[in-house]
Amino acid sequence: MALNRMNAAKGAAIHLLSEAYKSRDKICLIPFHGVRAEVTVPPTKSMTLTKNRLESMPCGGGSPLAHGLSLAIRTGLNTMKVKQDVGRVVIVCITDGRANIPLELSTENKFTPSSDPESKEGMPSRKFLKDEVLSCSKRLAALH
């Protein structure tokens, strides 16, 4: 089931790549799986490189969505600051699941259960993770 969702997500991303190619837009690939997000393709016009990296992305593991959004925001802001030819940054988030890795675990390799009163067995609650993603989204919206 997860593999089907991931294949659907990759298919949607490949469609977006072809649209970006037609517009000669720069694209960046930031997969988030395991416990953290990582820039695997920095902003580029190379659709071939991006498509190859996208197709070889692994499936499964955690979904550190807040870390992915935070890294996308930081990458977009840095690109706008350094490159003068960047007009607008658009972040498209495609996921095959819901957030289940807290930002603190992604950035500091630990989670402090006391930061989430509803934490169980040392893991964050769904509400905590949802609020964390919403906070990142609000930060992004404030930039616009």
mmCIF file with all atom_site columns, C-alpha atoms in Angstrom:
data_model
loop_
_atom_site.group_PDB
_atom_site.id
_atom_site.type_symbol
_atom_site.label_atom_id
_atom_site.label_alt_id
_atom_site.label_comp_id
_atom_site.label_asym_id
_atom_site.label_entity_id
_atom_site.label_seq_id
_atom_site.pdbx_PDB_ins_code
_atom_site.Cartn_x
_atom_site.Cartn_y
_atom_site.Cartn_z
_atom_site.occupancy
_atom_site.B_iso_or_equiv
_atom_site.pdbx_formal_charge
_atom_site.auth_seq_id
_atom_site.auth_comp_id
_atom_site.auth_asym_id
_atom_site.auth_atom_id
_atom_site.pdbx_PDB_model_num
ATOM 1   C CA . MET A 1 1   ? 0.000  0.000  0.000   1.00 0.00 ? 1   MET A CA 1
ATOM 2   C CA . ALA A 1 2   ? 2.755  2.480  0.943   1.00 0.00 ? 2   ALA A CA 1
ATOM 3   C CA . LEU A 1 3   ? 4.598  1.589  -2.257  1.00 0.00 ? 3   LEU A CA 1
ATOM 4   C CA . ASN A 1 4   ? 1.495  2.476  -4.312  1.00 0.00 ? 4   ASN A CA 1
ATOM 5   C CA . ARG A 1 5   ? 1.222  5.841  -2.530  1.00 0.00 ? 5   ARG A CA 1
ATOM 6   C CA . MET A 1 6   ? 4.918  6.513  -3.096  1.00 0.00 ? 6   MET A CA 1
ATOM 7   C CA . ASN A 1 7   ? 4.650  5.630  -6.792  1.00 0.00 ? 7   ASN A CA 1
ATOM 8   C CA . ALA A 1 8   ? 1.675  7.984  -7.094  1.00 0.00 ? 8   ALA A CA 1
ATOM 9   C CA . ALA A 1 9   ? 3.669  10.740 -5.338  1.00 0.00 ? 9   ALA A CA 1
ATOM 10  C CA . LYS A 1 10  ? 6.659  10.189 -7.634  1.00 0.00 ? 10  LYS A CA 1
ATOM 11  C CA . GLY A 1 11  ? 4.355  10.251 -10.678 1.00 0.00 ? 11  GLY A CA 1
ATOM 12  C CA . ALA A 1 12  ? 2.908  13.593 -9.569  1.00 0.00 ? 12  ALA A CA 1
ATOM 13  C CA . ALA A 1 13  ? 6.398  14.983 -8.988  1.00 0.00 ? 13  ALA A CA 1
ATOM 14  C CA . ILE A 1 14  ? 7.582  13.842 -12.435 1.00 0.00 ? 14  ILE A CA 1
ATOM 15  C CA . HIS A 1 15  ? 4.575  15.607 -13.973 1.00 0.00 ? 15  HIS A CA 1
ATOM 16  C CA . LEU A 1 16  ? 5.557  18.802 -12.113 1.00 0.00 ? 16  LEU A CA 1
ATOM 17  C CA . LEU A 1 17  ? 9.118  18.405 -13.400 1.00 0.00 ? 17  LEU A CA 1
ATOM 18  C CA . SER A 1 18  ? 7.906  18.335 -16.993 1.00 0.00 ? 18  SER A CA 1
ATOM 19  C CA . GLU A 1 19  ? 5.879  21.502 -16.386 1.00 0.00 ? 19  GLU A CA 1
ATOM 20  C CA . ALA A 1 20  ? 8.902  23.200 -14.812 1.00 0.00 ? 20  ALA A CA 1
ATOM 21  C CA . TYR A 1 21  ? 11.010 22.216 -17.815 1.00 0.00 ? 21  TYR A CA 1
ATOM 22  C CA . LYS A 1 22  ? 8.536  23.844 -20.208 1.00 0.00 ? 22  LYS A CA 1
ATOM 23  C CA . SER A 1 23  ? 8.724  27.091 -18.202 1.00 0.00 ? 23  SER A CA 1
ATOM 24  C CA . ARG A 1 24  ? 12.518 26.847 -17.795 1.00 0.00 ? 24  ARG A CA 1
ATOM 25  C CA . ASP A 1 25  ? 12.036 27.087 -14.023 1.00 0.00 ? 25  ASP A CA 1
ATOM 26  C CA . LYS A 1 26  ? 14.654 26.025 -11.530 1.00 0.00 ? 26  LYS A CA 1
ATOM 27  C CA . ILE A 1 27  ? 13.706 23.145 -9.325  1.00 0.00 ? 27  ILE A CA 1
ATOM 28  C CA . CYS A 1 28  ? 15.077 21.634 -6.148  1.00 0.00 ? 28  CYS A CA 1
ATOM 29  C CA . LEU A 1 29  ? 14.483 18.204 -4.609  1.00 0.00 ? 29  LEU A CA 1
ATOM 30  C CA . ILE A 1 30  ? 14.240 17.834 -0.840  1.00 0.00 ? 30  ILE A CA 1
ATOM 31  C CA . PRO A 1 31  ? 13.071 14.358 0.129   1.00 0.00 ? 31  PRO A CA 1
ATOM 32  C CA . PHE A 1 32  ? 12.052 13.787 3.727   1.00 0.00 ? 32  PHE A CA 1
ATOM 33  C CA . HIS A 1 33  ? 12.163 10.228 4.971   1.00 0.00 ? 33  HIS A CA 1
ATOM 34  C CA . GLY A 1 34  ? 13.769 8.426  7.866   1.00 0.00 ? 34  GLY A CA 1
ATOM 35  C CA . VAL A 1 35  ? 14.377 11.044 10.553  1.00 0.00 ? 35  VAL A CA 1
ATOM 36  C CA . ARG A 1 36  ? 15.377 14.056 8.450   1.00 0.00 ? 36  ARG A CA 1
ATOM 37  C CA . ALA A 1 37  ? 15.043 15.945 5.202   1.00 0.00 ? 37  ALA A CA 1
ATOM 38  C CA . GLU A 1 38  ? 17.969 16.524 2.874   1.00 0.00 ? 38  GLU A CA 1
ATOM 39  C CA . VAL A 1 39  ? 18.603 18.669 -0.198  1.00 0.00 ? 39  VAL A CA 1
ATOM 40  C CA . THR A 1 40  ? 19.510 15.998 -2.755  1.00 0.00 ? 40  THR A CA 1
ATOM 41  C CA . VAL A 1 41  ? 19.284 18.387 -5.720  1.00 0.00 ? 41  VAL A CA 1
ATOM 42  C CA . PRO A 1 42  ? 19.952 22.074 -5.038  1.00 0.00 ? 42  PRO A CA 1
ATOM 43  C CA . PRO A 1 43  ? 18.090 24.631 -7.195  1.00 0.00 ? 43  PRO A CA 1
ATOM 44  C CA . THR A 1 44  ? 18.888 23.742 -10.809 1.00 0.00 ? 44  THR A CA 1
ATOM 45  C CA . LYS A 1 45  ? 17.471 23.625 -14.311 1.00 0.00 ? 45  LYS A CA 1
ATOM 46  C CA . SER A 1 46  ? 18.692 20.028 -14.759 1.00 0.00 ? 46  SER A CA 1
ATOM 47  C CA . MET A 1 47  ? 15.513 18.007 -15.084 1.00 0.00 ? 47  MET A CA 1
ATOM 48  C CA . THR A 1 48  ? 17.497 14.845 -15.889 1.00 0.00 ? 48  THR A CA 1
ATOM 49  C CA . LEU A 1 49  ? 19.446 14.964 -12.631 1.00 0.00 ? 49  LEU A CA 1
ATOM 50  C CA . THR A 1 50  ? 16.315 15.687 -10.639 1.00 0.00 ? 50  THR A CA 1
ATOM 51  C CA . LYS A 1 51  ? 14.277 12.959 -12.313 1.00 0.00 ? 51  LYS A CA 1
ATOM 52  C CA . ASN A 1 52  ? 17.053 10.397 -11.726 1.00 0.00 ? 52  ASN A CA 1
ATOM 53  C CA . ARG A 1 53  ? 17.296 11.315 -8.043  1.00 0.00 ? 53  ARG A CA 1
ATOM 54  C CA . LEU A 1 54  ? 13.520 11.266 -7.706  1.00 0.00 ? 54  LEU A CA 1
ATOM 55  C CA . GLU A 1 55  ? 13.202 7.830  -9.288  1.00 0.00 ? 55  GLU A CA 1
ATOM 56  C CA . SER A 1 56  ? 15.890 6.395  -6.995  1.00 0.00 ? 56  SER A CA 1
ATOM 57  C CA . MET A 1 57  ? 14.371 7.794  -3.805  1.00 0.00 ? 57  MET A CA 1
ATOM 58  C CA . PRO A 1 58  ? 13.668 5.086  -1.241  1.00 0.00 ? 58  PRO A CA 1
ATOM 59  C CA . CYS A 1 59  ? 10.222 4.325  0.110   1.00 0.00 ? 59  CYS A CA 1
ATOM 60  C CA . GLY A 1 60  ? 9.318  3.782  3.740   1.00 0.00 ? 60  GLY A CA 1
ATOM 61  C CA . GLY A 1 61  ? 10.467 4.963  7.106   1.00 0.00 ? 61  GLY A CA 1
ATOM 62  C CA . GLY A 1 62  ? 9.409  8.079  8.930   1.00 0.00 ? 62  GLY A CA 1
ATOM 63  C CA . SER A 1 63  ? 7.974  11.277 7.514   1.00 0.00 ? 63  SER A CA 1
ATOM 64  C CA . PRO A 1 64  ? 9.760  14.286 9.045   1.00 0.00 ? 64  PRO A CA 1
ATOM 65  C CA . LEU A 1 65  ? 7.398  16.730 7.349   1.00 0.00 ? 65  LEU A CA 1
ATOM 66  C CA . ALA A 1 66  ? 8.214  19.714 9.598   1.00 0.00 ? 66  ALA A CA 1
ATOM 67  C CA . HIS A 1 67  ? 11.922 19.295 8.862   1.00 0.00 ? 67  HIS A CA 1
ATOM 68  C CA . GLY A 1 68  ? 11.180 19.063 5.127   1.00 0.00 ? 68  GLY A CA 1
ATOM 69  C CA . LEU A 1 69  ? 9.154  22.288 5.211   1.00 0.00 ? 69  LEU A CA 1
ATOM 70  C CA . SER A 1 70  ? 11.772 24.091 7.311   1.00 0.00 ? 70  SER A CA 1
ATOM 71  C CA . LEU A 1 71  ? 14.548 23.040 4.947   1.00 0.00 ? 71  LEU A CA 1
ATOM 72  C CA . ALA A 1 72  ? 12.482 24.072 1.912   1.00 0.00 ? 72  ALA A CA 1
ATOM 73  C CA . ILE A 1 73  ? 11.872 27.508 3.444   1.00 0.00 ? 73  ILE A CA 1
ATOM 74  C CA . ARG A 1 74  ? 15.563 27.948 4.255   1.00 0.00 ? 74  ARG A CA 1
ATOM 75  C CA . THR A 1 75  ? 16.646 26.754 0.791   1.00 0.00 ? 75  THR A CA 1
ATOM 76  C CA . GLY A 1 76  ? 14.180 29.083 -0.946  1.00 0.00 ? 76  GLY A CA 1
ATOM 77  C CA . LEU A 1 77  ? 15.231 32.100 1.132   1.00 0.00 ? 77  LEU A CA 1
ATOM 78  C CA . ASN A 1 78  ? 18.934 31.391 0.586   1.00 0.00 ? 78  ASN A CA 1
ATOM 79  C CA . THR A 1 79  ? 18.403 31.019 -3.152  1.00 0.00 ? 79  THR A CA 1
ATOM 80  C CA . MET A 1 80  ? 16.557 34.328 -3.334  1.00 0.00 ? 80  MET A CA 1
ATOM 81  C CA . LYS A 1 81  ? 19.298 36.029 -1.320  1.00 0.00 ? 81  LYS A CA 1
ATOM 82  C CA . VAL A 1 82  ? 22.216 34.655 -3.381  1.00 0.00 ? 82  VAL A CA 1
ATOM 83  C CA . LYS A 1 83  ? 20.752 34.445 -6.895  1.00 0.00 ? 83  LYS A CA 1
ATOM 84  C CA . GLN A 1 84  ? 19.426 37.623 -8.459  1.00 0.00 ? 84  GLN A CA 1
ATOM 85  C CA . ASP A 1 85  ? 17.506 35.809 -11.207 1.00 0.00 ? 85  ASP A CA 1
ATOM 86  C CA . VAL A 1 86  ? 15.011 34.117 -8.859  1.00 0.00 ? 86  VAL A CA 1
ATOM 87  C CA . GLY A 1 87  ? 11.606 35.745 -9.062  1.00 0.00 ? 87  GLY A CA 1
ATOM 88  C CA . ARG A 1 88  ? 9.326  33.648 -6.926  1.00 0.00 ? 88  ARG A CA 1
ATOM 89  C CA . VAL A 1 89  ? 9.838  30.507 -4.860  1.00 0.00 ? 89  VAL A CA 1
ATOM 90  C CA . VAL A 1 90  ? 7.067  27.930 -4.908  1.00 0.00 ? 90  VAL A CA 1
ATOM 91  C CA . ILE A 1 91  ? 7.144  25.003 -2.501  1.00 0.00 ? 91  ILE A CA 1
ATOM 92  C CA . VAL A 1 92  ? 5.250  21.903 -3.543  1.00 0.00 ? 92  VAL A CA 1
ATOM 93  C CA . CYS A 1 93  ? 5.039  19.242 -0.886  1.00 0.00 ? 93  CYS A CA 1
ATOM 94  C CA . ILE A 1 94  ? 4.159  15.728 -1.993  1.00 0.00 ? 94  ILE A CA 1
ATOM 95  C CA . THR A 1 95  ? 3.980  13.077 0.684   1.00 0.00 ? 95  THR A CA 1
ATOM 96  C CA . ASP A 1 96  ? 2.829  9.487  0.889   1.00 0.00 ? 96  ASP A CA 1
ATOM 97  C CA . GLY A 1 97  ? 1.897  9.744  4.548   1.00 0.00 ? 97  GLY A CA 1
ATOM 98  C CA . ARG A 1 98  ? 1.514  12.017 7.552   1.00 0.00 ? 98  ARG A CA 1
ATOM 99  C CA . ALA A 1 99  ? 4.140  13.606 9.751   1.00 0.00 ? 99  ALA A CA 1
ATOM 100 C CA . ASN A 1 100 ? 5.443  11.176 12.354  1.00 0.00 ? 100 ASN A CA 1
ATOM 101 C CA . ILE A 1 101 ? 8.918  12.520 13.161  1.00 0.00 ? 101 ILE A CA 1
ATOM 102 C CA . PRO A 1 102 ? 9.233  15.689 15.292  1.00 0.00 ? 102 PRO A CA 1
ATOM 103 C CA . LEU A 1 103 ? 11.468 18.538 14.149  1.00 0.00 ? 103 LEU A CA 1
ATOM 104 C CA . GLU A 1 104 ? 13.556 18.277 17.307  1.00 0.00 ? 104 GLU A CA 1
ATOM 105 C CA . LEU A 1 105 ? 14.446 14.660 16.493  1.00 0.00 ? 105 LEU A CA 1
ATOM 106 C CA . SER A 1 106 ? 15.438 15.676 12.952  1.00 0.00 ? 106 SER A CA 1
ATOM 107 C CA . THR A 1 107 ? 17.683 18.526 14.053  1.00 0.00 ? 107 THR A CA 1
ATOM 108 C CA . GLU A 1 108 ? 19.030 17.383 17.418  1.00 0.00 ? 108 GLU A CA 1
ATOM 109 C CA . ASN A 1 109 ? 18.726 13.579 17.192  1.00 0.00 ? 109 ASN A CA 1
ATOM 110 C CA . LYS A 1 110 ? 16.483 13.499 20.248  1.00 0.00 ? 110 LYS A CA 1
ATOM 111 C CA . PHE A 1 111 ? 12.920 14.216 21.287  1.00 0.00 ? 111 PHE A CA 1
ATOM 112 C CA . THR A 1 112 ? 12.076 15.722 24.661  1.00 0.00 ? 112 THR A CA 1
ATOM 113 C CA . PRO A 1 113 ? 8.775  14.129 25.704  1.00 0.00 ? 113 PRO A CA 1
ATOM 114 C CA . SER A 1 114 ? 8.149  16.916 28.215  1.00 0.00 ? 114 SER A CA 1
ATOM 115 C CA . SER A 1 115 ? 7.610  19.305 25.262  1.00 0.00 ? 115 SER A CA 1
ATOM 116 C CA . ASP A 1 116 ? 4.425  17.368 24.432  1.00 0.00 ? 116 ASP A CA 1
ATOM 117 C CA . PRO A 1 117 ? 2.002  16.809 27.339  1.00 0.00 ? 117 PRO A CA 1
ATOM 118 C CA . GLU A 1 118 ? 0.204  14.128 25.279  1.00 0.00 ? 118 GLU A CA 1
ATOM 119 C CA . SER A 1 119 ? 3.417  12.228 24.491  1.00 0.00 ? 119 SER A CA 1
ATOM 120 C CA . LYS A 1 120 ? 3.216  8.457  24.946  1.00 0.00 ? 120 LYS A CA 1
ATOM 121 C CA . GLU A 1 121 ? 6.148  6.109  25.388  1.00 0.00 ? 121 GLU A CA 1
ATOM 122 C CA . GLY A 1 122 ? 8.585  8.901  24.562  1.00 0.00 ? 122 GLY A CA 1
ATOM 123 C CA . MET A 1 123 ? 7.008  9.623  21.173  1.00 0.00 ? 123 MET A CA 1
ATOM 124 C CA . PRO A 1 124 ? 5.100  12.766 20.183  1.00 0.00 ? 124 PRO A CA 1
ATOM 125 C CA . SER A 1 125 ? 1.329  12.782 19.797  1.00 0.00 ? 125 SER A CA 1
ATOM 126 C CA . ARG A 1 126 ? -0.354 13.282 16.418  1.00 0.00 ? 126 ARG A CA 1
ATOM 127 C CA . LYS A 1 127 ? -1.605 16.656 17.652  1.00 0.00 ? 127 LYS A CA 1
ATOM 128 C CA . PHE A 1 128 ? 1.944  17.768 18.498  1.00 0.00 ? 128 PHE A CA 1
ATOM 129 C CA . LEU A 1 129 ? 3.197  16.746 15.043  1.00 0.00 ? 129 LEU A CA 1
ATOM 130 C CA . LYS A 1 130 ? 0.257  18.399 13.300  1.00 0.00 ? 130 LYS A CA 1
ATOM 131 C CA . ASP A 1 131 ? 0.763  21.630 15.258  1.00 0.00 ? 131 ASP A CA 1
ATOM 132 C CA . GLU A 1 132 ? 4.456  21.572 14.380  1.00 0.00 ? 132 GLU A CA 1
ATOM 133 C CA . VAL A 1 133 ? 3.718  21.276 10.652  1.00 0.00 ? 133 VAL A CA 1
ATOM 134 C CA . LEU A 1 134 ? 1.068  24.018 10.890  1.00 0.00 ? 134 LEU A CA 1
ATOM 135 C CA . SER A 1 135 ? 3.600  26.268 12.633  1.00 0.00 ? 135 SER A CA 1
ATOM 136 C CA . CYS A 1 136 ? 6.084  25.749 9.776   1.00 0.00 ? 136 CYS A CA 1
ATOM 137 C CA . SER A 1 137 ? 3.313  26.459 7.258   1.00 0.00 ? 137 SER A CA 1
ATOM 138 C CA . LYS A 1 138 ? 2.353  29.683 9.050   1.00 0.00 ? 138 LYS A CA 1
ATOM 139 C CA . ARG A 1 139 ? 6.002  30.754 9.010   1.00 0.00 ? 139 ARG A CA 1
ATOM 140 C CA . LEU A 1 140 ? 6.018  30.170 5.261   1.00 0.00 ? 140 LEU A CA 1
ATOM 141 C CA . ALA A 1 141 ? 2.746  32.062 4.774   1.00 0.00 ? 141 ALA A CA 1
ATOM 142 C CA . ALA A 1 142 ? 4.142  35.029 6.745   1.00 0.00 ? 142 ALA A CA 1
ATOM 143 C CA . LEU A 1 143 ? 6.953  35.350 4.202   1.00 0.00 ? 143 LEU A CA 1
ATOM 144 C CA . HIS A 1 144 ? 4.545  35.917 1.334   1.00 0.00 ? 144 HIS A CA 1
#
